[in-house]
PDB file of C-alpha atoms in Angstrom:
ATOM      1  CA  UNK J 584       0.000   0.000   0.000  1.00 45.00           C
ATOM      2  CA  UNK J 585       2.814   2.398   0.959  1.00 48.00           C
ATOM      3  CA  UNK J 586       4.692   1.516  -2.229  1.00 47.00           C
ATOM      4  CA  UNK J 587       1.607   2.345  -4.303  1.00 47.00           C
ATOM      5  CA  UNK J 588       1.306   5.754  -2.608  1.00 47.00           C
ATOM      6  CA  UNK J 589       4.981   6.494  -3.210  1.00 45.00           C
ATOM      7  CA  UNK J 590       4.612   5.630  -6.897  1.00 40.00           C
ATOM      8  CA  UNK J 591       1.564   7.904  -7.182  1.00 45.00           C
ATOM      9  CA  UNK J 592       3.426  10.799  -5.556  1.00 38.00           C
ATOM     10  CA  UNK J 593       6.439  10.313  -7.828  1.00 41.00           C
ATOM     11  CA  UNK J 594       4.177  10.179 -10.886  1.00 39.00           C
ATOM     12  CA  UNK J 595       2.481  13.429  -9.847  1.00 39.00           C
ATOM     13  CA  UNK J 596       5.868  15.093  -9.414  1.00 37.00           C
ATOM     14  CA  UNK J 597       7.015  13.941 -12.856  1.00 37.00           C
ATOM     15  CA  UNK J 598       3.805  15.239 -14.471  1.00 36.00           C
ATOM     16  CA  UNK J 599       4.254  18.563 -12.670  1.00 41.00           C
ATOM     17  CA  UNK J 600       7.850  18.910 -13.860  1.00 39.00           C
ATOM     18  CA  UNK J 601       6.917  18.034 -17.458  1.00 37.00           C
ATOM     19  CA  UNK J 602       4.035  20.530 -17.371  1.00 45.00           C
ATOM     20  CA  UNK J 603       6.311  23.282 -16.025  1.00 47.00           C
ATOM     21  CA  UNK J 604       8.900  22.480 -18.680  1.00 47.00           C
ATOM     22  CA  UNK J 605       6.271  22.672 -21.447  1.00 51.00           C
ATOM     23  CA  UNK J 606       5.057  26.026 -20.164  1.00 57.00           C
ATOM     24  CA  UNK J 607       8.650  27.254 -20.026  1.00 62.00           C
ATOM     25  CA  UNK J 608       9.004  26.694 -23.779  1.00 81.00           C
ATOM     26  CA  UNK J 609       5.583  28.042 -24.764  1.00 88.00           C
ATOM     27  CA  UNK J 610       5.435  31.551 -26.227  1.00 91.00           C
ATOM     28  CA  UNK J 611       2.545  33.528 -24.759  1.00 90.00           C
ATOM     29  CA  UNK J 612      -0.093  34.795 -27.200  1.00 84.00           C
ATOM     30  CA  UNK J 613      -2.818  37.465 -27.011  1.00 80.00           C
ATOM     31  CA  UNK J 614      -5.914  35.945 -25.463  1.00 78.00           C
ATOM     32  CA  UNK J 615      -3.959  33.669 -23.091  1.00 82.00           C
ATOM     33  CA  UNK J 616      -4.816  33.916 -19.407  1.00 82.00           C
ATOM     34  CA  UNK J 617      -1.964  34.053 -16.902  1.00 87.00           C
ATOM     35  CA  UNK J 618      -1.874  33.361 -13.161  1.00 89.00           C
ATOM     36  CA  UNK J 619       0.640  35.566 -11.342  1.00 92.00           C
ATOM     37  CA  UNK J 620       1.794  34.998  -7.760  1.00 93.00           C
ATOM     38  CA  UNK J 621       4.144  37.095  -5.618  1.00 94.00           C
ATOM     39  CA  UNK J 622       5.281  35.162  -2.553  1.00 93.00           C
ATOM     40  CA  UNK J 623       6.177  38.274  -0.558  1.00 93.00           C
ATOM     41  CA  UNK J 624       2.753  39.914  -1.054  1.00 93.00           C
ATOM     42  CA  UNK J 625      -0.190  37.611  -1.728  1.00 90.00           C
ATOM     43  CA  UNK J 626      -2.518  40.598  -2.204  1.00 89.00           C
ATOM     44  CA  UNK J 627      -0.908  40.992  -5.637  1.00 90.00           C
ATOM     45  CA  UNK J 628      -1.824  37.460  -6.720  1.00 89.00           C
ATOM     46  CA  UNK J 629      -4.283  37.456  -9.601  1.00 87.00           C
ATOM     47  CA  UNK J 630      -5.096  36.268 -13.108  1.00 82.00           C
ATOM     48  CA  UNK J 631      -4.516  38.505 -16.111  1.00 82.00           C
ATOM     49  CA  UNK J 632      -5.703  38.304 -19.700  1.00 80.00           C
ATOM     50  CA  UNK J 633      -3.096  39.068 -22.361  1.00 83.00           C
ATOM     51  CA  UNK J 634      -4.711  41.756 -24.495  1.00 77.00           C
ATOM     52  CA  UNK J 635      -4.552  42.008 -28.301  1.00 74.00           C
ATOM     53  CA  UNK J 636      -1.437  44.194 -28.147  1.00 76.00           C
ATOM     54  CA  UNK J 637       0.383  41.402 -26.275  1.00 82.00           C
ATOM     55  CA  UNK J 638       0.401  43.231 -22.937  1.00 84.00           C
ATOM     56  CA  UNK J 639      -1.384  43.006 -19.595  1.00 83.00           C
ATOM     57  CA  UNK J 640      -1.557  45.244 -16.539  1.00 82.00           C
ATOM     58  CA  UNK J 641      -0.213  44.327 -13.117  1.00 86.00           C
ATOM     59  CA  UNK J 642      -0.166  46.378  -9.884  1.00 87.00           C
ATOM     60  CA  UNK J 643       3.088  48.249  -9.256  1.00 90.00           C
ATOM     61  CA  UNK J 644       4.391  47.113 -12.667  1.00 89.00           C
ATOM     62  CA  UNK J 645       1.981  48.909 -14.996  1.00 86.00           C
ATOM     63  CA  UNK J 646       1.647  47.566 -18.526  1.00 84.00           C
ATOM     64  CA  UNK J 647       3.782  44.443 -18.987  1.00 90.00           C
ATOM     65  CA  UNK J 648       4.757  42.951 -22.357  1.00 90.00           C
ATOM     66  CA  UNK J 649       4.023  39.226 -22.625  1.00 91.00           C
ATOM     67  CA  UNK J 650       3.252  38.407 -26.269  1.00 87.00           C
ATOM     68  CA  UNK J 651       5.938  36.194 -27.816  1.00 89.00           C
ATOM     69  CA  UNK J 652       7.642  35.693 -24.437  1.00 92.00           C
ATOM     70  CA  UNK J 653       7.968  32.679 -22.128  1.00 93.00           C
ATOM     71  CA  UNK J 654       6.591  32.567 -18.596  1.00 93.00           C
ATOM     72  CA  UNK J 655      10.157  32.783 -17.232  1.00 93.00           C
ATOM     73  CA  UNK J 656      10.762  36.005 -19.163  1.00 94.00           C
ATOM     74  CA  UNK J 657       7.515  37.511 -17.888  1.00 94.00           C
ATOM     75  CA  UNK J 658       8.397  36.498 -14.319  1.00 95.00           C
ATOM     76  CA  UNK J 659      11.715  38.328 -14.565  1.00 95.00           C
ATOM     77  CA  UNK J 660      10.059  41.367 -16.132  1.00 95.00           C
ATOM     78  CA  UNK J 661       7.487  41.663 -13.329  1.00 95.00           C
ATOM     79  CA  UNK J 662      10.077  41.057 -10.597  1.00 95.00           C
ATOM     80  CA  UNK J 663      12.287  43.787 -12.043  1.00 94.00           C
ATOM     81  CA  UNK J 664       9.399  46.256 -12.253  1.00 93.00           C
ATOM     82  CA  UNK J 665       8.140  45.762  -8.691  1.00 94.00           C
ATOM     83  CA  UNK J 666      11.496  45.191  -6.949  1.00 94.00           C
ATOM     84  CA  UNK J 667      11.684  48.790  -5.706  1.00 93.00           C
ATOM     85  CA  UNK J 668       8.650  48.156  -3.497  1.00 93.00           C
ATOM     86  CA  UNK J 669      10.264  45.314  -1.529  1.00 93.00           C
ATOM     87  CA  UNK J 670      13.178  45.057   0.899  1.00 92.00           C
ATOM     88  CA  UNK J 671      14.390  41.916  -0.898  1.00 92.00           C
ATOM     89  CA  UNK J 672      14.001  40.839  -4.512  1.00 92.00           C
ATOM     90  CA  UNK J 673      10.432  39.535  -4.900  1.00 94.00           C
ATOM     91  CA  UNK J 674       9.754  35.947  -5.902  1.00 94.00           C
ATOM     92  CA  UNK J 675       7.318  35.920  -8.819  1.00 95.00           C
ATOM     93  CA  UNK J 676       5.661  32.884 -10.388  1.00 94.00           C
ATOM     94  CA  UNK J 677       3.783  33.076 -13.702  1.00 93.00           C
ATOM     95  CA  UNK J 678       1.798  30.184 -15.146  1.00 91.00           C
ATOM     96  CA  UNK J 679      -0.608  29.788 -18.046  1.00 89.00           C
ATOM     97  CA  UNK J 680      -4.115  28.846 -16.925  1.00 84.00           C
ATOM     98  CA  UNK J 681      -5.969  29.357 -20.206  1.00 79.00           C
ATOM     99  CA  UNK J 682      -5.053  29.445 -23.880  1.00 78.00           C
ATOM    100  CA  UNK J 683      -6.470  31.801 -26.470  1.00 71.00           C
ATOM    101  CA  UNK J 684      -9.013  30.268 -28.842  1.00 60.00           C
ATOM    102  CA  UNK J 685      -7.333  29.506 -32.160  1.00 55.00           C
ATOM    103  CA  UNK J 686      -8.506  28.444 -35.583  1.00 48.00           C
ATOM    104  CA  UNK J 687      -6.744  25.114 -35.038  1.00 47.00           C
ATOM    105  CA  UNK J 688      -8.555  24.650 -31.731  1.00 47.00           C
ATOM    106  CA  UNK J 689     -11.999  25.212 -33.212  1.00 47.00           C
ATOM    107  CA  UNK J 690     -14.006  22.053 -33.637  1.00 50.00           C
ATOM    108  CA  UNK J 691     -14.662  20.724 -30.129  1.00 55.00           C
ATOM    109  CA  UNK J 692     -17.611  23.057 -29.475  1.00 60.00           C
ATOM    110  CA  UNK J 693     -20.349  24.853 -31.376  1.00 82.00           C
ATOM    111  CA  UNK J 694     -19.100  27.544 -33.727  1.00 86.00           C
ATOM    112  CA  UNK J 695     -20.503  31.043 -34.059  1.00 88.00           C
ATOM    113  CA  UNK J 696     -19.448  33.834 -36.398  1.00 90.00           C
ATOM    114  CA  UNK J 697     -18.576  37.323 -35.158  1.00 91.00           C
ATOM    115  CA  UNK J 698     -17.415  40.284 -37.194  1.00 92.00           C
ATOM    116  CA  UNK J 699     -14.472  42.620 -36.595  1.00 91.00           C
ATOM    117  CA  UNK J 700     -14.649  45.982 -38.348  1.00 91.00           C
ATOM    118  CA  UNK J 701     -12.826  49.278 -38.412  1.00 91.00           C
ATOM    119  CA  UNK J 702      -9.301  50.050 -37.260  1.00 91.00           C
ATOM    120  CA  UNK J 703      -8.015  46.507 -36.775  1.00 89.00           C
ATOM    121  CA  UNK J 704      -5.301  44.792 -38.774  1.00 86.00           C
ATOM    122  CA  UNK J 705      -7.309  41.637 -39.504  1.00 85.00           C
ATOM    123  CA  UNK J 706     -10.954  42.644 -39.994  1.00 87.00           C
ATOM    124  CA  UNK J 707     -13.681  40.358 -41.250  1.00 87.00           C
ATOM    125  CA  UNK J 708     -15.786  37.404 -40.189  1.00 87.00           C
ATOM    126  CA  UNK J 709     -14.212  35.266 -37.460  1.00 87.00           C
ATOM    127  CA  UNK J 710     -15.419  31.775 -36.553  1.00 88.00           C
ATOM    128  CA  UNK J 711     -15.098  31.348 -32.792  1.00 88.00           C
ATOM    129  CA  UNK J 712     -16.263  28.784 -30.278  1.00 87.00           C
ATOM    130  CA  UNK J 713     -19.366  29.370 -28.199  1.00 87.00           C
ATOM    131  CA  UNK J 714     -18.311  31.016 -24.946  1.00 87.00           C
ATOM    132  CA  UNK J 715     -15.651  33.239 -26.519  1.00 89.00           C
ATOM    133  CA  UNK J 716     -15.550  36.666 -24.893  1.00 89.00           C
ATOM    134  CA  UNK J 717     -15.074  40.093 -26.443  1.00 90.00           C
ATOM    135  CA  UNK J 718     -11.433  40.427 -25.336  1.00 88.00           C
ATOM    136  CA  UNK J 719     -10.628  36.934 -26.560  1.00 87.00           C
ATOM    137  CA  UNK J 720     -12.109  37.754 -29.963  1.00 88.00           C
ATOM    138  CA  UNK J 721     -10.035  40.930 -30.117  1.00 89.00           C
ATOM    139  CA  UNK J 722      -6.936  38.749 -29.787  1.00 84.00           C
ATOM    140  CA  UNK J 723      -7.772  37.483 -33.292  1.00 81.00           C
ATOM    141  CA  UNK J 724      -7.980  41.007 -34.716  1.00 83.00           C
ATOM    142  CA  UNK J 725      -4.265  41.231 -35.508  1.00 82.00           C
ATOM    143  CA  UNK J 726      -4.013  44.260 -33.224  1.00 85.00           C
ATOM    144  CA  UNK J 727      -5.196  47.830 -33.637  1.00 89.00           C
ATOM    145  CA  UNK J 728      -4.107  50.246 -36.340  1.00 88.00           C
ATOM    146  CA  UNK J 729      -2.323  53.463 -35.263  1.00 89.00           C
ATOM    147  CA  UNK J 730      -5.586  55.315 -35.848  1.00 91.00           C
ATOM    148  CA  UNK J 731      -7.788  53.185 -33.570  1.00 92.00           C
ATOM    149  CA  UNK J 732      -9.979  54.970 -31.036  1.00 93.00           C
ATOM    150  CA  UNK J 733      -9.510  52.321 -28.354  1.00 92.00           C
ATOM    151  CA  UNK J 734     -11.530  54.360 -25.837  1.00 92.00           C
ATOM    152  CA  UNK J 735     -14.674  53.913 -27.929  1.00 92.00           C
ATOM    153  CA  UNK J 736     -14.918  50.265 -28.976  1.00 94.00           C
ATOM    154  CA  UNK J 737     -18.424  49.165 -29.877  1.00 93.00           C
ATOM    155  CA  UNK J 738     -20.182  45.830 -29.591  1.00 94.00           C
ATOM    156  CA  UNK J 739     -23.341  45.779 -31.686  1.00 92.00           C
ATOM    157  CA  UNK J 740     -25.845  42.971 -31.124  1.00 92.00           C
ATOM    158  CA  UNK J 741     -29.154  42.316 -32.871  1.00 85.00           C
ATOM    159  CA  UNK J 742     -32.013  41.242 -30.625  1.00 79.00           C
ATOM    160  CA  UNK J 743     -33.732  38.440 -32.595  1.00 75.00           C
ATOM    161  CA  UNK J 744     -37.038  39.005 -30.795  1.00 78.00           C
ATOM    162  CA  UNK J 745     -37.426  42.750 -31.260  1.00 80.00           C
ATOM    163  CA  UNK J 746     -35.227  43.159 -34.328  1.00 79.00           C
ATOM    164  CA  UNK J 747     -33.581  46.100 -32.587  1.00 84.00           C
ATOM    165  CA  UNK J 748     -29.826  46.524 -32.383  1.00 85.00           C
ATOM    166  CA  UNK J 749     -28.236  47.029 -28.981  1.00 89.00           C
ATOM    167  CA  UNK J 750     -25.023  49.004 -28.591  1.00 90.00           C
ATOM    168  CA  UNK J 751     -22.401  48.363 -25.918  1.00 89.00           C
ATOM    169  CA  UNK J 752     -19.427  50.693 -25.504  1.00 90.00           C
ATOM    170  CA  UNK J 753     -16.073  49.474 -24.175  1.00 90.00           C
ATOM    171  CA  UNK J 754     -13.120  51.602 -23.101  1.00 92.00           C
ATOM    172  CA  UNK J 755     -10.313  49.231 -24.085  1.00 89.00           C
ATOM    173  CA  UNK J 756      -7.676  51.900 -23.401  1.00 87.00           C
ATOM    174  CA  UNK J 757      -8.677  52.023 -19.735  1.00 86.00           C
ATOM    175  CA  UNK J 758      -8.661  48.218 -19.503  1.00 83.00           C
ATOM    176  CA  UNK J 759      -5.163  48.103 -21.007  1.00 81.00           C
ATOM    177  CA  UNK J 760      -4.056  50.522 -18.268  1.00 78.00           C
ATOM    178  CA  UNK J 761      -5.365  48.259 -15.521  1.00 75.00           C
ATOM    179  CA  UNK J 762      -8.996  49.266 -15.075  1.00 75.00           C
ATOM    180  CA  UNK J 763     -11.266  46.433 -13.983  1.00 73.00           C
ATOM    181  CA  UNK J 764     -13.843  45.333 -16.540  1.00 72.00           C
ATOM    182  CA  UNK J 765     -17.162  44.706 -14.800  1.00 71.00           C
ATOM    183  CA  UNK J 766     -17.905  41.940 -17.293  1.00 73.00           C
ATOM    184  CA  UNK J 767     -16.138  40.633 -20.390  1.00 81.00           C
ATOM    185  CA  UNK J 768     -19.184  40.059 -22.637  1.00 86.00           C
ATOM    186  CA  UNK J 769     -19.640  36.547 -23.991  1.00 89.00           C
ATOM    187  CA  UNK J 770     -20.217  36.879 -27.721  1.00 92.00           C
ATOM    188  CA  UNK J 771     -23.259  35.659 -29.621  1.00 91.00           C
ATOM    189  CA  UNK J 772     -23.589  34.608 -33.225  1.00 89.00           C
ATOM    190  CA  UNK J 773     -23.692  37.672 -35.500  1.00 89.00           C
ATOM    191  CA  UNK J 774     -22.151  40.094 -32.996  1.00 92.00           C
ATOM    192  CA  UNK J 775     -20.236  42.962 -34.594  1.00 93.00           C
ATOM    193  CA  UNK J 776     -17.191  44.531 -32.923  1.00 94.00           C
ATOM    194  CA  UNK J 777     -16.323  47.967 -34.311  1.00 93.00           C
ATOM    195  CA  UNK J 778     -13.108  49.846 -33.629  1.00 93.00           C
ATOM    196  CA  UNK J 779     -13.727  53.472 -34.730  1.00 93.00           C
ATOM    197  CA  UNK J 780     -11.118  55.826 -36.144  1.00 92.00           C
ATOM    198  CA  UNK J 781      -9.635  58.385 -33.774  1.00 87.00           C
ATOM    199  CA  UNK J 782     -10.862  61.942 -34.013  1.00 84.00           C
ATOM    200  CA  UNK J 783      -8.368  64.725 -34.786  1.00 77.00           C
ATOM    201  CA  UNK J 784      -7.271  65.509 -31.225  1.00 75.00           C
ATOM    202  CA  UNK J 785      -8.404  62.316 -29.515  1.00 68.00           C
TER     203      UNK J 785
END
């Protein structure tokens, strides 16, 4: 019985090491969700969504680049940014707890079509899995153009019962700077996301 328990513990350790190694080689993409822990101050522990520009916000560190980087690189970046707030160098752990929906990953669930329009680099119809949120869909936009009015993103949704279109406004710029989003809307089939062009002095 004891031997069986020892084998199970060893197997769990091996799986954990392999998983950590795989994450260490993975390059983070927009739409991925990260778990960040700071041993010296657990109040900083949280999850963060990597936004379409490849960055996320973290307390004391501001906007942190993550796109195309490994978890180890992001750990070092955060530790370097927040080090001035601690008496000793902080111990930071970053892990990936959710992957961005990809075209290759589509197929396991029901598919809906949403539309990206305006000042994005990859506009058009996008097939996404049911349950995809607005920010996750934006990760498939290719990023914003230099002329994007990111303070005034629009989500337009047609109510099938009334035939009326509902308009939701999202201040992506504030979210990118660390503002909390009350709710990341789950998209429905036919939803249209519009990124307007900046006004002259906006």
